[in-house]
Short mmCIF file of C-alpha atoms in Angstrom, two decimals:
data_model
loop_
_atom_site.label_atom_id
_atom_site.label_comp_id
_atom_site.label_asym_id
_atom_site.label_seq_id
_atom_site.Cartn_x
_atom_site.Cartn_y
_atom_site.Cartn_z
CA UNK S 1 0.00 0.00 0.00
CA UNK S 2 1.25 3.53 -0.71
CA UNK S 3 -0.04 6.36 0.84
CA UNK S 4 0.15 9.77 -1.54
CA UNK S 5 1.41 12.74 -0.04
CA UNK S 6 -0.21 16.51 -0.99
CA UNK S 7 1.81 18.64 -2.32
CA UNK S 8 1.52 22.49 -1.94
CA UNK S 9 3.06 23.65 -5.23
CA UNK S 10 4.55 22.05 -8.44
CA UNK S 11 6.74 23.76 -11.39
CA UNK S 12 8.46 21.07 -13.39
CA UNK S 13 9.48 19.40 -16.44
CA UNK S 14 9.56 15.87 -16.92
CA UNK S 15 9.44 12.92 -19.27
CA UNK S 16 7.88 10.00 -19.72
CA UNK S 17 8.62 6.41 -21.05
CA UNK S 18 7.78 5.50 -24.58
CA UNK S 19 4.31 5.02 -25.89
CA UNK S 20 3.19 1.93 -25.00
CA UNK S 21 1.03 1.29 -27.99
CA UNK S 22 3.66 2.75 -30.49
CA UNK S 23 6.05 -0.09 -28.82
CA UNK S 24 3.87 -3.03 -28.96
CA UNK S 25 3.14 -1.80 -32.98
CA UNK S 26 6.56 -1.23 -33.87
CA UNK S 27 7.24 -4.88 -32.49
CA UNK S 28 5.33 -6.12 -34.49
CA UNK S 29 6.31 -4.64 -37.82
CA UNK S 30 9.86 -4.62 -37.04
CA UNK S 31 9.49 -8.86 -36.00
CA UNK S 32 7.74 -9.57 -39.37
CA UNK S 33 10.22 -7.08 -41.42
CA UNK S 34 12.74 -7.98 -43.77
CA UNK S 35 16.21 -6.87 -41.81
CA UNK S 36 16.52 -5.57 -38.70
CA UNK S 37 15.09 -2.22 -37.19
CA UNK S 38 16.10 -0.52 -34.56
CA UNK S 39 13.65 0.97 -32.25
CA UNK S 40 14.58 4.11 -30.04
CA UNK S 41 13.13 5.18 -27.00
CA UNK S 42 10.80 2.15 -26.30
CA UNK S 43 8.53 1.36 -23.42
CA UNK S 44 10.70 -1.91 -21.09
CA UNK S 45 7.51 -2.57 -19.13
CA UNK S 46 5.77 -6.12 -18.10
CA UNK S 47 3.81 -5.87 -20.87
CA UNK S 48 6.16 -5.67 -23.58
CA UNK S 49 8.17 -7.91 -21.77
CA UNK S 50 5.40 -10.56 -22.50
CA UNK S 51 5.43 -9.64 -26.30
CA UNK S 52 8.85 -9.72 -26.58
CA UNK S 53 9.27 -13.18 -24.81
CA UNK S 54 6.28 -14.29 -27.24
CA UNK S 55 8.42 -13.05 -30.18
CA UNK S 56 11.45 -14.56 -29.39
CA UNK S 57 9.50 -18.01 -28.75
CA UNK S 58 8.03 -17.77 -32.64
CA UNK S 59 11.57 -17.55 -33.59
CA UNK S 60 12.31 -13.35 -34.00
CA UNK S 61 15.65 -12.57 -32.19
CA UNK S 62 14.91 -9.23 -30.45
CA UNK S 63 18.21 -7.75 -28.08
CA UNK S 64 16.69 -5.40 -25.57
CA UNK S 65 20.19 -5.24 -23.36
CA UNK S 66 20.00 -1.45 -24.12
CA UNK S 67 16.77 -0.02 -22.84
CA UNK S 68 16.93 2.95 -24.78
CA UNK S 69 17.90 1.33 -27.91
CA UNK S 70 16.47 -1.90 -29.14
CA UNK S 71 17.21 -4.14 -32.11
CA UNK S 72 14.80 -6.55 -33.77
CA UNK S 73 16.32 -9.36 -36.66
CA UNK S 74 12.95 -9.45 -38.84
CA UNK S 75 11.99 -13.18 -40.26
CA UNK S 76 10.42 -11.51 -42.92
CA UNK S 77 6.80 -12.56 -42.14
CA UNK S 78 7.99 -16.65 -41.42
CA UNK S 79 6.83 -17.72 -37.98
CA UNK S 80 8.00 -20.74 -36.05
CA UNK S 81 5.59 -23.18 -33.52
CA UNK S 82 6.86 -22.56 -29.74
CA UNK S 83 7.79 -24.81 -28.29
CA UNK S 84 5.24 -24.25 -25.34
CA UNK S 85 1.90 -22.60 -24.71
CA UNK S 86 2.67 -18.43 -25.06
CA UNK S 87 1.64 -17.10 -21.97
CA UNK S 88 0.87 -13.19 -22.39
CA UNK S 89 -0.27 -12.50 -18.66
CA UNK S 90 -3.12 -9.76 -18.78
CA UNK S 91 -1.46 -8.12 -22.05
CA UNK S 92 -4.95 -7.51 -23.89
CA UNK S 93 -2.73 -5.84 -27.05
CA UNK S 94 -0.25 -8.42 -27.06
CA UNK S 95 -2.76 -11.39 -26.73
CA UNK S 96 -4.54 -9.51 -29.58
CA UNK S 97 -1.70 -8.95 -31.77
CA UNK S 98 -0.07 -12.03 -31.60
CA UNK S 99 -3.17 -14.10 -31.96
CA UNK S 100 -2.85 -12.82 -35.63
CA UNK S 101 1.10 -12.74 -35.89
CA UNK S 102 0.38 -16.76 -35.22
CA UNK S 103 -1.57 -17.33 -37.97
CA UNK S 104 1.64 -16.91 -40.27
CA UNK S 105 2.94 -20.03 -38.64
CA UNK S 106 3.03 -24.00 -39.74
CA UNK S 107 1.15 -25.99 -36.91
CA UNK S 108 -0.21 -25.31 -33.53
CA UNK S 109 0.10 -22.63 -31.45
CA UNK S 110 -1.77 -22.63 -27.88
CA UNK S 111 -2.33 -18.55 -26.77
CA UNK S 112 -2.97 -18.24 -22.89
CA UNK S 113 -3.16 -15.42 -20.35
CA UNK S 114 -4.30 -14.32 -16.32
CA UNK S 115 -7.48 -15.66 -15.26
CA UNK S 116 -8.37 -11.58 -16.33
CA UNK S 117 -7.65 -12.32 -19.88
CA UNK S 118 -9.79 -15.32 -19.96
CA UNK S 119 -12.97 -13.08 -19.42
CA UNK S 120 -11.75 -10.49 -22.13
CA UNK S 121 -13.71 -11.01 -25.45
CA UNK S 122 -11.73 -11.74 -28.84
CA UNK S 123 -14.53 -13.64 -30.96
CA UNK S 124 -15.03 -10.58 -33.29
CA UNK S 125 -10.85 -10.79 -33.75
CA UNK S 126 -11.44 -14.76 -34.43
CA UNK S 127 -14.28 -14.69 -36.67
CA UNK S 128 -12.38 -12.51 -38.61
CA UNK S 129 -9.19 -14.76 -38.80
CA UNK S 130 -11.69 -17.73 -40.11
CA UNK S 131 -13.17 -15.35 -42.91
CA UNK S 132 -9.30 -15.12 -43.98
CA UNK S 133 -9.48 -18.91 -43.56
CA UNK S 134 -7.98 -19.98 -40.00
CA UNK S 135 -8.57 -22.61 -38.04
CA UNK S 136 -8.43 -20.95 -34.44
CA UNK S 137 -11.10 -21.53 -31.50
CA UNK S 138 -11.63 -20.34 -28.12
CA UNK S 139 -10.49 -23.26 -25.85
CA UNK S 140 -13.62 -22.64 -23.23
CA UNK S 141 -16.03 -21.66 -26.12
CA UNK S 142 -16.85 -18.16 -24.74
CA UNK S 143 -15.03 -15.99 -27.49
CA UNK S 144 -12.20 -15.48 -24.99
CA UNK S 145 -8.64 -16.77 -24.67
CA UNK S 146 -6.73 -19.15 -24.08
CA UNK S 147 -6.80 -19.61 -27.72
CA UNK S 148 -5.75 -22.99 -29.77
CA UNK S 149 -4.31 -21.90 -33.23
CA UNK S 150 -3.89 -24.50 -36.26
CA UNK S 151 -1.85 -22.70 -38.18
CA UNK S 152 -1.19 -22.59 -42.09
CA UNK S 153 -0.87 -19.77 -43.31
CA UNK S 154 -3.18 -16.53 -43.77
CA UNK S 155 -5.20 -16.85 -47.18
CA UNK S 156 -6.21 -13.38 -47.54
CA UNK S 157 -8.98 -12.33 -49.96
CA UNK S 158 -11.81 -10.44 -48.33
CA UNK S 159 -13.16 -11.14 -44.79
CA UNK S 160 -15.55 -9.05 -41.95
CA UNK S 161 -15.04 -8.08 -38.34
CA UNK S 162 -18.51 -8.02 -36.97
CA UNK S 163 -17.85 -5.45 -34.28
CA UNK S 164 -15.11 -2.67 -34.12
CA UNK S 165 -15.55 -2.47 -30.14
CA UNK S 166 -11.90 -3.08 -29.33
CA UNK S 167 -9.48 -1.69 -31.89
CA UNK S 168 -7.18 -3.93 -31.35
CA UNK S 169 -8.89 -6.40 -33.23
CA UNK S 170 -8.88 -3.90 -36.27
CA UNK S 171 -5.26 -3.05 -35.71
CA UNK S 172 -4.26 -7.16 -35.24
CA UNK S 173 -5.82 -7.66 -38.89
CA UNK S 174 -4.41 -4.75 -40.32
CA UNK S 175 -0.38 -5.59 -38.61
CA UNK S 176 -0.71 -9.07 -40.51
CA UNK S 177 -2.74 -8.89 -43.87
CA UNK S 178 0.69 -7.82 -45.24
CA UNK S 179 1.58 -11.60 -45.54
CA UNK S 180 -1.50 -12.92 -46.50
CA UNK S 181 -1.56 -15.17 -49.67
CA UNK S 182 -3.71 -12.86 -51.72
CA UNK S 183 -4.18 -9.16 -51.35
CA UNK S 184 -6.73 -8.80 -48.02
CA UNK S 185 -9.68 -6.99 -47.79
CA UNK S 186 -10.96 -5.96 -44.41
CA UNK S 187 -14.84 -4.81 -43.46
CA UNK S 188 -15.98 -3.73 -39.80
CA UNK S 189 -19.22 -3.40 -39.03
CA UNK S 190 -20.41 -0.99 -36.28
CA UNK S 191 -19.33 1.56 -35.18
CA UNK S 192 -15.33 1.73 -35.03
CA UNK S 193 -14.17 2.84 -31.24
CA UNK S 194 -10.52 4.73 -30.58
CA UNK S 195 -9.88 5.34 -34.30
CA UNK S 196 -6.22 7.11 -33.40
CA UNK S 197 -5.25 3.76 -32.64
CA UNK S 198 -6.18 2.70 -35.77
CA UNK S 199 -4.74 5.55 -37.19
CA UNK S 200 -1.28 4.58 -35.45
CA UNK S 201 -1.32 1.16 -36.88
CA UNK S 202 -1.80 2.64 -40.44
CA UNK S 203 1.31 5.16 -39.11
CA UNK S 204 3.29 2.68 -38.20
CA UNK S 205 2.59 0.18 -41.05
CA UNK S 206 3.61 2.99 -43.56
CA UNK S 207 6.90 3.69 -41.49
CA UNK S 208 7.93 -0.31 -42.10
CA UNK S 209 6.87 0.13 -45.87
CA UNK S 210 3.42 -0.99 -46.49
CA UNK S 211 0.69 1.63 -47.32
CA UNK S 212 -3.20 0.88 -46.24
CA UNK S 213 -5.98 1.77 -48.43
CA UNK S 214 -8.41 2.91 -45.84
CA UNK S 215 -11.75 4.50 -46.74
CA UNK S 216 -12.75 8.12 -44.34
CA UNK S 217 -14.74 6.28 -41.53
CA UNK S 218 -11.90 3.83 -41.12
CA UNK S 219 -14.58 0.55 -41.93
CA UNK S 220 -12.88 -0.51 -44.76
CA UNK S 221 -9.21 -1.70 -45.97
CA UNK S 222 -7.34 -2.86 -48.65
CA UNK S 223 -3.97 -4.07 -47.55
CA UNK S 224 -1.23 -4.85 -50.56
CA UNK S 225 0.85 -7.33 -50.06
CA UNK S 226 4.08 -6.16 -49.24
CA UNK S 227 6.15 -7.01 -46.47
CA UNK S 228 7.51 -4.75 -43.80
CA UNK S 229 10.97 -3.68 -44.02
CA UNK S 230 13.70 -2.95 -41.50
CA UNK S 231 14.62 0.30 -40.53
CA UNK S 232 15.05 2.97 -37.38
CA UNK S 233 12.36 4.08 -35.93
CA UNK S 234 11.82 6.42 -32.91
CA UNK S 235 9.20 6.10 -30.13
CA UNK S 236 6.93 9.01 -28.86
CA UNK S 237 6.63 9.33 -24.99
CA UNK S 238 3.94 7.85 -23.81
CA UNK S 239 1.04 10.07 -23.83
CA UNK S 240 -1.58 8.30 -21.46
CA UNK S 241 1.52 7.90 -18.87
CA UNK S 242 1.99 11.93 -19.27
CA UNK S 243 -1.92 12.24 -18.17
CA UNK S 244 -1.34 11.81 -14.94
CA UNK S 245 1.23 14.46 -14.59
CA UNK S 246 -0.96 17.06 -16.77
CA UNK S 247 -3.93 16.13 -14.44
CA UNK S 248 -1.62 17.05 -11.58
CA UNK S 249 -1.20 20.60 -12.56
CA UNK S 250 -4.75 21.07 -13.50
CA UNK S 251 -6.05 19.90 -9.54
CA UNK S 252 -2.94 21.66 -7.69
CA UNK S 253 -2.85 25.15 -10.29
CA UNK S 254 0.68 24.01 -10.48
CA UNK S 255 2.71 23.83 -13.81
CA UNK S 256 3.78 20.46 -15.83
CA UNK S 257 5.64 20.27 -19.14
CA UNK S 258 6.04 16.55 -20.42
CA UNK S 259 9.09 17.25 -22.89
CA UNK S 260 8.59 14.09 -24.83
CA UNK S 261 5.13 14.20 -25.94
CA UNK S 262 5.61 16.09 -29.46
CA UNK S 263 2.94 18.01 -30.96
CA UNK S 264 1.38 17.13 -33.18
CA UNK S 265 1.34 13.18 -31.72
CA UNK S 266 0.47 10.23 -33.49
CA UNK S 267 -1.49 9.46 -30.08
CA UNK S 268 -5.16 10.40 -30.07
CA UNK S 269 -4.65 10.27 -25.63
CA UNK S 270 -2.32 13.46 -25.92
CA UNK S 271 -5.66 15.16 -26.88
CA UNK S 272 -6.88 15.33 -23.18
CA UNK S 273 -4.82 18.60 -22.84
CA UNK S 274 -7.24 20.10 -25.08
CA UNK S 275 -9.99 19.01 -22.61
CA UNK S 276 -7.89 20.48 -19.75
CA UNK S 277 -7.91 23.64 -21.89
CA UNK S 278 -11.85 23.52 -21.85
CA UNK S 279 -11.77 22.74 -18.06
CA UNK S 280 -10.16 25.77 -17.44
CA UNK S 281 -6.20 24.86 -17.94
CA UNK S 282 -3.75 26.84 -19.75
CA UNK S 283 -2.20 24.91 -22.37
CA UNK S 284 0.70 25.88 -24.37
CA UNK S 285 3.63 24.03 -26.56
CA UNK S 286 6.82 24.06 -25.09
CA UNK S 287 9.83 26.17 -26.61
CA UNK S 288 11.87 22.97 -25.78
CA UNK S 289 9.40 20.79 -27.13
CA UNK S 290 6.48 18.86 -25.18
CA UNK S 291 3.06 20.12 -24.23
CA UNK S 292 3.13 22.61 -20.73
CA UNK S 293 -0.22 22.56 -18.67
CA UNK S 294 -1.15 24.93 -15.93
CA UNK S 295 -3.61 24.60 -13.99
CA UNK S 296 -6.27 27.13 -12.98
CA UNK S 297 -8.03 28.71 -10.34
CA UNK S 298 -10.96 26.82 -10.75
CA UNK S 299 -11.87 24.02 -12.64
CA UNK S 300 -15.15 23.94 -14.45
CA UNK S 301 -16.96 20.84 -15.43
CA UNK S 302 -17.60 19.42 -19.13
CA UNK S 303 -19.60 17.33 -21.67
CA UNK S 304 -17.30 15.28 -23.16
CA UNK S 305 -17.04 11.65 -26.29
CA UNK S 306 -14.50 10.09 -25.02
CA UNK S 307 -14.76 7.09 -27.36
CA UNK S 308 -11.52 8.19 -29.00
CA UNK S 309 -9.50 7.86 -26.06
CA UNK S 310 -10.43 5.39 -23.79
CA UNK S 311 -7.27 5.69 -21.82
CA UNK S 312 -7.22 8.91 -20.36
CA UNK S 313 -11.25 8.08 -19.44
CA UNK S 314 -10.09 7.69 -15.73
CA UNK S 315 -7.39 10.62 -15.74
CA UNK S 316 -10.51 12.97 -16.75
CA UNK S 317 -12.57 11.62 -14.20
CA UNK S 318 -10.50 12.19 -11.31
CA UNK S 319 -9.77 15.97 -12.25
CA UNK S 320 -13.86 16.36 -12.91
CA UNK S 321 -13.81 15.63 -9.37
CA UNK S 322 -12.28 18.70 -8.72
CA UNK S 323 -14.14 20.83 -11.34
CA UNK S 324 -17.30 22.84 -10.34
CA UNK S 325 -20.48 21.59 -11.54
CA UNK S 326 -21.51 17.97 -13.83
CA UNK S 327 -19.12 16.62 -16.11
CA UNK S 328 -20.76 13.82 -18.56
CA UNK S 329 -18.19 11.35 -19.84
CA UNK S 330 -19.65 9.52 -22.57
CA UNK S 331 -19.10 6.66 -24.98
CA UNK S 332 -16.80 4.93 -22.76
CA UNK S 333 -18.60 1.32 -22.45
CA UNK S 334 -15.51 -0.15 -24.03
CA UNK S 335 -14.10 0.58 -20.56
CA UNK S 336 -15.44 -2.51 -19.15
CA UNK S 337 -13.31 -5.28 -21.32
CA UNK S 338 -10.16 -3.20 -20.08
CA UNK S 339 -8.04 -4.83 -17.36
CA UNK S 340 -10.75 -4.52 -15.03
CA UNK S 341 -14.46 -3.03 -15.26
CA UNK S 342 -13.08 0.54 -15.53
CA UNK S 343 -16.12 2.13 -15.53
CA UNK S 344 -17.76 -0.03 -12.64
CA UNK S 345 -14.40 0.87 -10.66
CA UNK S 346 -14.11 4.42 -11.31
CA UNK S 347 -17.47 5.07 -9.83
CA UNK S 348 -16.68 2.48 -7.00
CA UNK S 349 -13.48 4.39 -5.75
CA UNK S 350 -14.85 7.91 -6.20
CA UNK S 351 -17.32 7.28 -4.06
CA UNK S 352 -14.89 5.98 -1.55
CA UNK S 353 -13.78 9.52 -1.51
CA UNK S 354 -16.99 11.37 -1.24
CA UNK S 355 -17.23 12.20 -4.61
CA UNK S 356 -20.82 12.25 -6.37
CA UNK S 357 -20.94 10.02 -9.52
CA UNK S 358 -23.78 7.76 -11.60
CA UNK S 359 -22.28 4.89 -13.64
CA UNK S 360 -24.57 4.07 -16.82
CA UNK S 361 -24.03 1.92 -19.15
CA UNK S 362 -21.36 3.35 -21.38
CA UNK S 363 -21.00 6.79 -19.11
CA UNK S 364 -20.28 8.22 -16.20
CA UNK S 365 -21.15 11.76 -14.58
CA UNK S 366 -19.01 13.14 -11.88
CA UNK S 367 -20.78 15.91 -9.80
CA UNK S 368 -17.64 17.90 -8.68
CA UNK S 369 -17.02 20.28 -6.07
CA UNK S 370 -14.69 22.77 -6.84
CA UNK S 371 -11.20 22.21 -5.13
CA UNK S 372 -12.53 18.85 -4.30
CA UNK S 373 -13.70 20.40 -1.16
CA UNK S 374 -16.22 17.77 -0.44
CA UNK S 375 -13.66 14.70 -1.31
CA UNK S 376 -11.74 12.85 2.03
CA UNK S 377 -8.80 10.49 2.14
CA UNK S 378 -9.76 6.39 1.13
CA UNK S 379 -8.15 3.44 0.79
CA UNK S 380 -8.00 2.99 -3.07
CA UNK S 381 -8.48 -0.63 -4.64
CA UNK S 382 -6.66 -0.59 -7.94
CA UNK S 383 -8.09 -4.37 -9.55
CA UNK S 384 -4.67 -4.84 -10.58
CA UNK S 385 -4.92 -2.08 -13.22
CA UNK S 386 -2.58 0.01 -13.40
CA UNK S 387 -4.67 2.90 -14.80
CA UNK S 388 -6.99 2.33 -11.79
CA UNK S 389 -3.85 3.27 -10.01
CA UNK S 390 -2.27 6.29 -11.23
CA UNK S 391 -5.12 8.25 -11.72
CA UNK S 392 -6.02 7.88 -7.94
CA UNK S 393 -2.14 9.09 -6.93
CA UNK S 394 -3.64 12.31 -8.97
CA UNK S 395 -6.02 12.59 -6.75
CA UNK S 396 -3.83 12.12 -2.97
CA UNK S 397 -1.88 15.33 -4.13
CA UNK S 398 -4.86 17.67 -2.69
CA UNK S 399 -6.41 15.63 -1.11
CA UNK S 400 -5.07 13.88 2.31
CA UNK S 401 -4.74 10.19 3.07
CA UNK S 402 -5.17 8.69 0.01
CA UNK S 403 -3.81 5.45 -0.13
CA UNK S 404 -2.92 2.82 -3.19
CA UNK S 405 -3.28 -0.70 -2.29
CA UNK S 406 -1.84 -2.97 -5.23
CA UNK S 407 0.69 -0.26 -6.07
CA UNK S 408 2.86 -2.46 -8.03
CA UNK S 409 0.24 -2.92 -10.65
CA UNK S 410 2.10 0.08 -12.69
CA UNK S 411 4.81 -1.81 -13.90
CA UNK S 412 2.48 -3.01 -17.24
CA UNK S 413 3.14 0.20 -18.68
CA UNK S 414 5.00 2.39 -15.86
CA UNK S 415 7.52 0.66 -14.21
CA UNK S 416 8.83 4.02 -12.62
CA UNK S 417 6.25 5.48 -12.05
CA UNK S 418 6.60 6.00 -8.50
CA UNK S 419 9.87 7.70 -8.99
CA UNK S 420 8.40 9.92 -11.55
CA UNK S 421 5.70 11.20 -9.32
CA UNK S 422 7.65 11.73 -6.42
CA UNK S 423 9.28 14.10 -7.88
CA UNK S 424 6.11 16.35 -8.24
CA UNK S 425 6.23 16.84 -4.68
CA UNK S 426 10.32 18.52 -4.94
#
């Protein structure tokens, strides 16, 4: 348990570690690339630990000895059968991903995760695979891992996801149809959530050489077929990470600059400082470099889509705590197949700390107080999510006794984090 401790003022620059998403992506291109690429300024976190130990057990030599510098030995799209089951812990993007990087194999690949993952839907990802002609099942028959694979190949042509809830099922297609024995077409139905994810996979596909054809509302593809190739490629900070320390200025009135967050960013969650700006923040572009947020006075409350950027859902919620009046969060009901029930817990631990807020089904409203006068000091259950638990250390820097259990939970995408904070308070 960790117990956060206010602070009175805070002026400071930081940065952050590299975008989670952008690492897991670049992985994958860079593992199915002709050559090698070098990737700079990637996330070393639990979770792409797991991807990287998945990698290296479908045959893709990765050296990661130099944290800031990593080098991946592409097997230009061939995949080998590991040797035992792939175990990807509670890695949603990684079990995604690789669930498609597996079809590229010969023979029989067995996909498993945390007792988490195995209540985290992937049927619309595997009913895809089968309309591009794989033989993959869910082992317990609900549409969720662990996953049994039967490998030969990916035949391409044209094939449907039924549901573009998760984008990670969009972006798992999209990262392999590359190697697929006939040019791929790819149809979602419904409505397509966190498109700048999607938009990052096209990104980061076009970086490693192979150029989408996507239509405007991102529900339809045509993917050539032409493999990745190996290059250099440089990794953003990691904009959800830098929420927490822009929410910190914008509760406290204090001043943060996150230096490695460029603007513009390939990463839609960078665009919660605009929604800081319309809560009352100032916002401004460092001359360095980096986005600068200071907070106000008073916060104000907002009406606000956050399907885009799922993410950040919780950082906004804790600083509409704060804000004077009702802030609506909408089109977040994605947030439930997260790591935990984020929208079930967000409400859950709010309340802990006095705060007023209705959960419905794919929103929540926070009736703040400005200040966060009426909020009090709680002991904060995190689920094991890390998000869960950095947005609440937000919160224990105005107001007293706030205290983590599960701390430890940050190291899937913020091993540091700790240190990082801590240094808010100096």
């Amino acid at each position: 348990m960790k117990e956060i401790v206010p602070v009175e003022r805070i002026d400071i620059t930081v940065e952050v570690p590299g975008s989670k998403s952008l690492t897991q992506r670049a992985l994958i291109a860079a593992a199915l690339a002709r050559g090698t690429s070098v990737l700079s300024g990637p996330l070393a976190s639990e979770d792409t630990a797991y991807t990287i130990a998945a990698l290296r057990a479908m045959g893709i030599a990765v050296n990661d000895e130099d944290s800031g510098c990593w080098q991946v030995h592409g097997a230009a799209g061939k995949i080998q059968v590991p040797a035992e089951d792939i175990y990807l812990g509670n890695n949603g993007t990684a079990t995604r991903f690789l669930t498609s990087v597996a079809t590229l194999g010969q023979g029989t690949f067995h996909i498993t995760g945390s007792d988490r993952m195995g209540r985290r839907p992937i049927d619309p990802l595997l009913e895809a695979l089968q309309g591009w002609g794989v033989d993959i099942e869910s082992d317990s028959g609900n549409g969720c891992p662990p996953l049994t694979i039967r490998a030969n190949g990916l035949a391409g042509g044209t094939t449907v996801l039924p549901e573009g809830k998760s984008s990670q099922y969009l972006s798992s297609l999209l990262l392999v149809a590359p190697y697929a024995e006939q040019a791929a077409e790819l149809e979602v139905r419904g409505e397509v959530y966190s498109k700048p994810y999607v938009e990052m996979t096209l990104t980061v596909m076009s970086s490693f050489g192979v150029q989408a054809e996507a239509s405007p509302l991102l529900n339809f593809f045509r993917i050539p077929q032409v493999g990745y190739q190996g290059r250099e490629y440089a990794i953003e900070g990691d904009a959800s990470g830098a929420s927490y320390f822009w929410a910190a200025a914008a509760i406290t009135g204090g001043r943060v600059t996150v230096a490695n967050v460029p603007v513009p960013s390939l990463q839609g969650d960078a665009q919660l400082v605009p929604l800081l700006a319309r809560m009352g923040c100032d916002v401004s572009r460092s001359s360095k470099g980096g986005l600068t947020v200071r907070g106000p006075k008073r916060l104000k409350a907002i009406e606000v889509d956050m399907g885009d950027m799922p993410d950040v859902a919780p950082t906004l919620a804790v600083v509409a705590a704060f804000a004077e009046g009702t802030t609506v969060i909408g089109n977040i009901g994605h947030l439930r197949i997260k790591e935990c029930d984020r929208l079930s817990a967000m409400v859950t631990e709010l309340g802990k700390m006095g705060a007023e807020v209705e959960e419905q089904k794919d929103s929540m409203l926070i009736h703040g107080c400005a200040g966060g006068k009426n909020l009090h000091g709680a002991e904060i259950e995190t689920y094991d999510d890390h998000r869960i638990a950095m947005c609440f250390a937000v919160a224990g820097l105005k107001v007293p006794g706030v205290k983590i259990t599960g701390e430890q939970c940050v190291a899937k995408s913020f091993p540091d984090f700790w240190d990082r904070f801590a240094l808010l308070g100096k």
